[in-house]
Coordinates of C-alpha atoms and ligand atoms in Angstrom, one line a residue:
M1 CA 97.5 93.2 -41.3
K2 CA 97.1 89.7 -39.9
N3 CA 96.6 90.8 -36.7
L4 CA 93.7 93.5 -38.0
L5 CA 92.2 91.0 -39.8
N6 CA 92.1 88.8 -36.4
L7 CA 90.6 91.2 -34.7
I8 CA 87.8 91.8 -37.0
F9 CA 87.5 88.2 -38.2
P10 CA 89.1 86.5 -34.9
P11 CA 90.0 82.6 -35.7
R12 CA 86.9 80.5 -34.6
C13 CA 87.0 76.6 -34.0
A14 CA 86.0 75.2 -37.3
V15 CA 83.8 72.5 -35.6
C16 CA 81.5 74.8 -33.3
G17 CA 82.2 77.8 -34.2
E18 CA 83.5 79.7 -30.9
V19 CA 86.1 82.2 -30.9
L20 CA 89.3 80.4 -30.4
T21 CA 91.7 81.6 -27.5
L22 CA 95.3 82.9 -28.6
E23 CA 96.3 79.2 -27.2
E24 CA 93.9 77.6 -29.3
Q25 CA 94.8 79.6 -32.4
K26 CA 97.9 77.0 -33.0
G27 CA 95.2 74.8 -34.1
V28 CA 91.7 75.1 -35.4
L29 CA 89.6 73.3 -32.8
C30 CA 88.6 74.8 -29.2
K31 CA 90.0 73.3 -26.6
K32 CA 86.5 71.2 -26.1
C33 CA 86.0 69.9 -29.5
G34 CA 89.3 68.9 -29.9
E35 CA 89.2 66.8 -26.7
E36 CA 85.9 65.1 -27.9
L37 CA 85.9 65.3 -31.6
P38 CA 82.6 64.6 -32.8
Y39 CA 84.0 61.5 -35.3
F40 CA 81.9 58.4 -36.4
S41 CA 83.0 56.0 -34.3
E42 CA 82.3 52.2 -34.2
N43 CA 78.8 51.0 -34.6
I44 CA 77.4 53.7 -37.1
C45 CA 77.7 53.5 -40.7
P46 CA 78.6 57.0 -42.1
H47 CA 76.4 56.3 -45.1
C48 CA 72.9 55.0 -43.8
G49 CA 73.4 55.4 -40.1
G50 CA 73.1 51.6 -39.8
E51 CA 74.9 49.5 -37.5
T52 CA 78.2 48.4 -38.1
N53 CA 81.2 47.1 -36.0
N54 CA 84.1 48.5 -38.1
A55 CA 84.0 52.6 -37.8
G56 CA 83.3 52.4 -41.6
F57 CA 80.1 51.8 -44.1
C58 CA 78.0 48.7 -43.3
E59 CA 78.4 45.8 -45.3
F60 CA 75.2 46.7 -47.1
C61 CA 76.4 50.0 -48.1
V62 CA 80.0 48.7 -49.4
K63 CA 78.2 46.1 -51.2
A64 CA 76.7 48.8 -53.6
Y65 CA 80.1 50.2 -54.9
A66 CA 83.0 49.0 -56.5
F67 CA 85.4 50.4 -53.9
D68 CA 86.3 47.4 -51.3
S69 CA 85.5 49.4 -48.1
A70 CA 84.9 53.0 -46.9
C71 CA 84.8 55.3 -43.7
A72 CA 84.3 59.3 -42.9
A73 CA 85.8 61.0 -40.1
F74 CA 82.6 63.3 -39.5
P75 CA 78.8 63.8 -40.2
Y76 CA 79.2 66.6 -42.7
E77 CA 76.8 68.8 -40.6
T78 CA 79.6 69.0 -38.0
V79 CA 82.3 70.2 -40.5
R80 CA 79.7 71.8 -43.0
D81 CA 81.4 75.6 -41.9
A82 CA 84.9 74.6 -42.0
I83 CA 84.7 73.0 -45.3
H84 CA 83.2 76.1 -46.8
L85 CA 85.7 78.3 -45.0
F86 CA 88.6 75.9 -46.5
K87 CA 86.9 75.4 -49.9
Y88 CA 85.2 78.7 -50.5
D89 CA 86.9 81.3 -48.7
G90 CA 90.6 79.4 -49.3
D91 CA 91.4 79.5 -46.1
K92 CA 94.1 77.0 -45.9
R93 CA 95.2 77.2 -42.4
I94 CA 91.4 74.9 -41.8
G95 CA 92.4 72.7 -44.3
H96 CA 95.5 71.7 -42.5
G97 CA 93.6 71.6 -39.2
L98 CA 91.0 69.5 -40.9
G99 CA 93.7 67.2 -42.3
E100 CA 95.1 66.9 -38.9
V101 CA 92.1 65.4 -37.5
M102 CA 91.4 63.4 -40.4
A103 CA 95.0 61.7 -39.5
E104 CA 93.6 61.5 -36.4
Y105 CA 90.8 59.6 -37.1
L106 CA 93.2 57.1 -39.0
L107 CA 95.2 56.7 -36.1
K108 CA 92.2 56.5 -33.5
Y109 CA 90.0 53.9 -35.4
H110 CA 91.8 52.5 -38.5
E111 CA 94.9 51.3 -37.9
E112 CA 94.4 48.6 -40.6
L113 CA 93.9 50.9 -43.2
L114 CA 97.2 52.9 -42.1
V115 CA 99.4 49.2 -42.1
K116 CA 97.5 48.2 -45.5
T117 CA 97.8 51.1 -47.8
D118 CA 100.5 51.2 -50.5
V119 CA 99.5 54.5 -51.5
M120 CA 97.1 57.7 -51.0
V121 CA 95.6 59.1 -54.2
S122 CA 93.1 61.9 -54.1
V123 CA 89.8 62.7 -56.2
P124 CA 91.3 65.2 -58.7
L125 CA 89.4 68.2 -59.6
H126 CA 89.0 69.2 -63.0
P127 CA 92.1 71.6 -63.7
K128 CA 89.9 74.6 -64.8
K129 CA 88.6 74.2 -61.5
E130 CA 91.7 73.9 -59.4
K131 CA 93.0 76.8 -61.9
Y132 CA 89.9 79.6 -60.3
R133 CA 90.3 78.3 -57.2
G134 CA 93.7 77.9 -56.9
F135 CA 94.3 74.9 -55.2
N136 CA 92.8 71.4 -54.8
Q137 CA 91.3 71.0 -51.6
T138 CA 91.7 67.0 -51.4
H139 CA 95.6 67.4 -51.6
I140 CA 95.5 69.7 -48.9
L141 CA 94.4 67.1 -46.8
C142 CA 96.1 64.4 -48.1
E143 CA 99.3 66.3 -48.0
K144 CA 98.7 66.5 -43.9
I145 CA 97.6 63.1 -43.3
S146 CA 100.6 62.0 -45.0
E147 CA 103.1 64.4 -43.0
K148 CA 101.2 63.0 -40.0
T149 CA 100.7 59.0 -40.7
G150 CA 103.8 58.7 -43.0
L151 CA 101.2 57.2 -45.8
I152 CA 102.7 58.1 -49.2
F153 CA 100.6 60.4 -51.2
E154 CA 100.8 60.1 -54.9
K155 CA 99.6 63.8 -56.0
Q156 CA 99.1 63.6 -59.8
A157 CA 97.9 59.9 -59.9
L158 CA 94.5 60.7 -61.2
G159 CA 93.4 63.1 -63.2
R160 CA 90.0 64.1 -65.2
K161 CA 89.4 63.4 -68.7
R162 CA 86.9 66.1 -69.5
E163 CA 84.8 68.5 -67.9
T164 CA 81.6 67.7 -65.6
I165 CA 78.8 69.5 -64.3
A166 CA 78.9 70.1 -60.4
Q167 CA 77.7 66.9 -58.7
S168 CA 75.7 68.5 -56.2
E169 CA 73.0 70.1 -59.4
L170 CA 72.2 66.7 -60.7
N171 CA 70.0 63.9 -59.2
P172 CA 71.5 60.5 -58.5
E173 CA 71.1 58.8 -62.1
E174 CA 72.6 62.0 -63.7
R175 CA 75.8 61.8 -61.6
K176 CA 76.1 58.5 -62.8
M177 CA 76.1 59.5 -66.6
N178 CA 78.0 62.8 -65.6
L179 CA 81.0 61.0 -64.1
R180 CA 81.0 57.9 -66.6
D181 CA 84.5 57.4 -67.7
A182 CA 85.4 60.8 -66.3
F183 CA 88.4 60.2 -65.0
I184 CA 91.8 58.6 -65.7
A185 CA 94.7 57.1 -64.1
K186 CA 98.1 58.3 -64.8
K187 CA 100.0 55.6 -63.0
D188 CA 100.1 51.9 -63.3
F189 CA 98.7 50.5 -60.0
A190 CA 99.4 47.1 -60.6
G191 CA 98.8 45.0 -57.6
K192 CA 98.9 48.4 -55.2
R193 CA 96.4 48.8 -52.5
I194 CA 94.8 52.6 -52.7
L195 CA 93.6 55.0 -50.1
L196 CA 91.0 56.9 -52.0
V197 CA 90.4 60.2 -50.4
D198 CA 87.9 62.8 -50.6
D199 CA 86.4 65.8 -48.6
I200 CA 82.4 65.0 -48.9
F201 CA 80.8 61.5 -49.3
T202 CA 77.5 62.2 -50.4
T203 CA 76.1 59.7 -52.9
G204 CA 79.7 58.0 -53.7
T205 CA 79.4 58.2 -57.5
T206 CA 82.4 60.2 -57.5
C207 CA 84.5 57.7 -55.5
N208 CA 83.0 55.0 -57.2
E209 CA 84.1 56.1 -60.7
C210 CA 87.7 56.8 -59.4
A211 CA 87.2 53.3 -57.7
K212 CA 86.7 51.8 -61.2
E213 CA 89.6 53.6 -63.0
L214 CA 91.8 52.7 -60.2
Y215 CA 91.2 48.9 -60.8
R216 CA 91.4 49.1 -64.5
A217 CA 95.0 50.6 -63.8
G218 CA 95.5 47.7 -62.0
A219 CA 94.5 48.3 -58.3
K220 CA 94.6 45.2 -56.2
E221 CA 92.0 47.0 -53.4
V222 CA 90.9 50.6 -53.1
M223 CA 89.6 51.9 -49.8
V224 CA 87.7 55.5 -49.7
F225 CA 88.2 57.7 -46.6
S226 CA 86.5 60.8 -46.5
L227 CA 86.4 63.6 -44.2
S228 CA 82.7 63.6 -43.9
A229 CA 79.9 62.2 -45.3
A230 CA 76.3 63.5 -45.7
G231 CA 74.6 60.4 -45.0
T232 CA 71.5 59.2 -46.9
E233 CA 69.5 62.4 -48.6
Ligands
LIG301 ZN1 84.9 74.1 -31.0
LIG302 ZN1 75.1 51.8 -44.4

């Protein structure tokens, strides 16, 4: 059955969409993309596109939020199709591949985060949404990152207190109201340095609210790491 499906829907590169060769099908990227991944490298802030020197958000952007630092592996456009296949079509193989390249990004550009982090936490979905989708996409990314880097992943560390409207349907002001006090820390994070992982960083409201809750639970430092950043809209 799987082979037949492969003929009709041959596995494609998660970044450029090229049909993968048999050899390439061991992963989710074509050879070319695997060799030169379009990471956000040094000198570009993933949020405003401004200049930075640390392969993360510039000082100006970080100041606008509660968390201490932030970085993203890819511009949203380059992984949009892959994210859709993963999140909405439930292709977990692509999720594993994306988790793998996130781990590689940390190893390549942010060894300091790997050294500093005590525990990795993911942005929670509302339980209803997770049930509907059958999985939490960020959990899958985190599990792969943990496997590749050795970071400890606390799966149930953050929860949602109440249901919220999809952020994409709201303007920035409404987004803030929608998520105010929506999250709850289920553990004591006293003195911990936390790597907070999400899939898409758009306005940053979700990560910001999660970070505030983690500080309430005692966190010493919250560092955001997302698969992609959509930049300023
Ligand atoms: Zn490709
Ligand atoms: Zn910036």
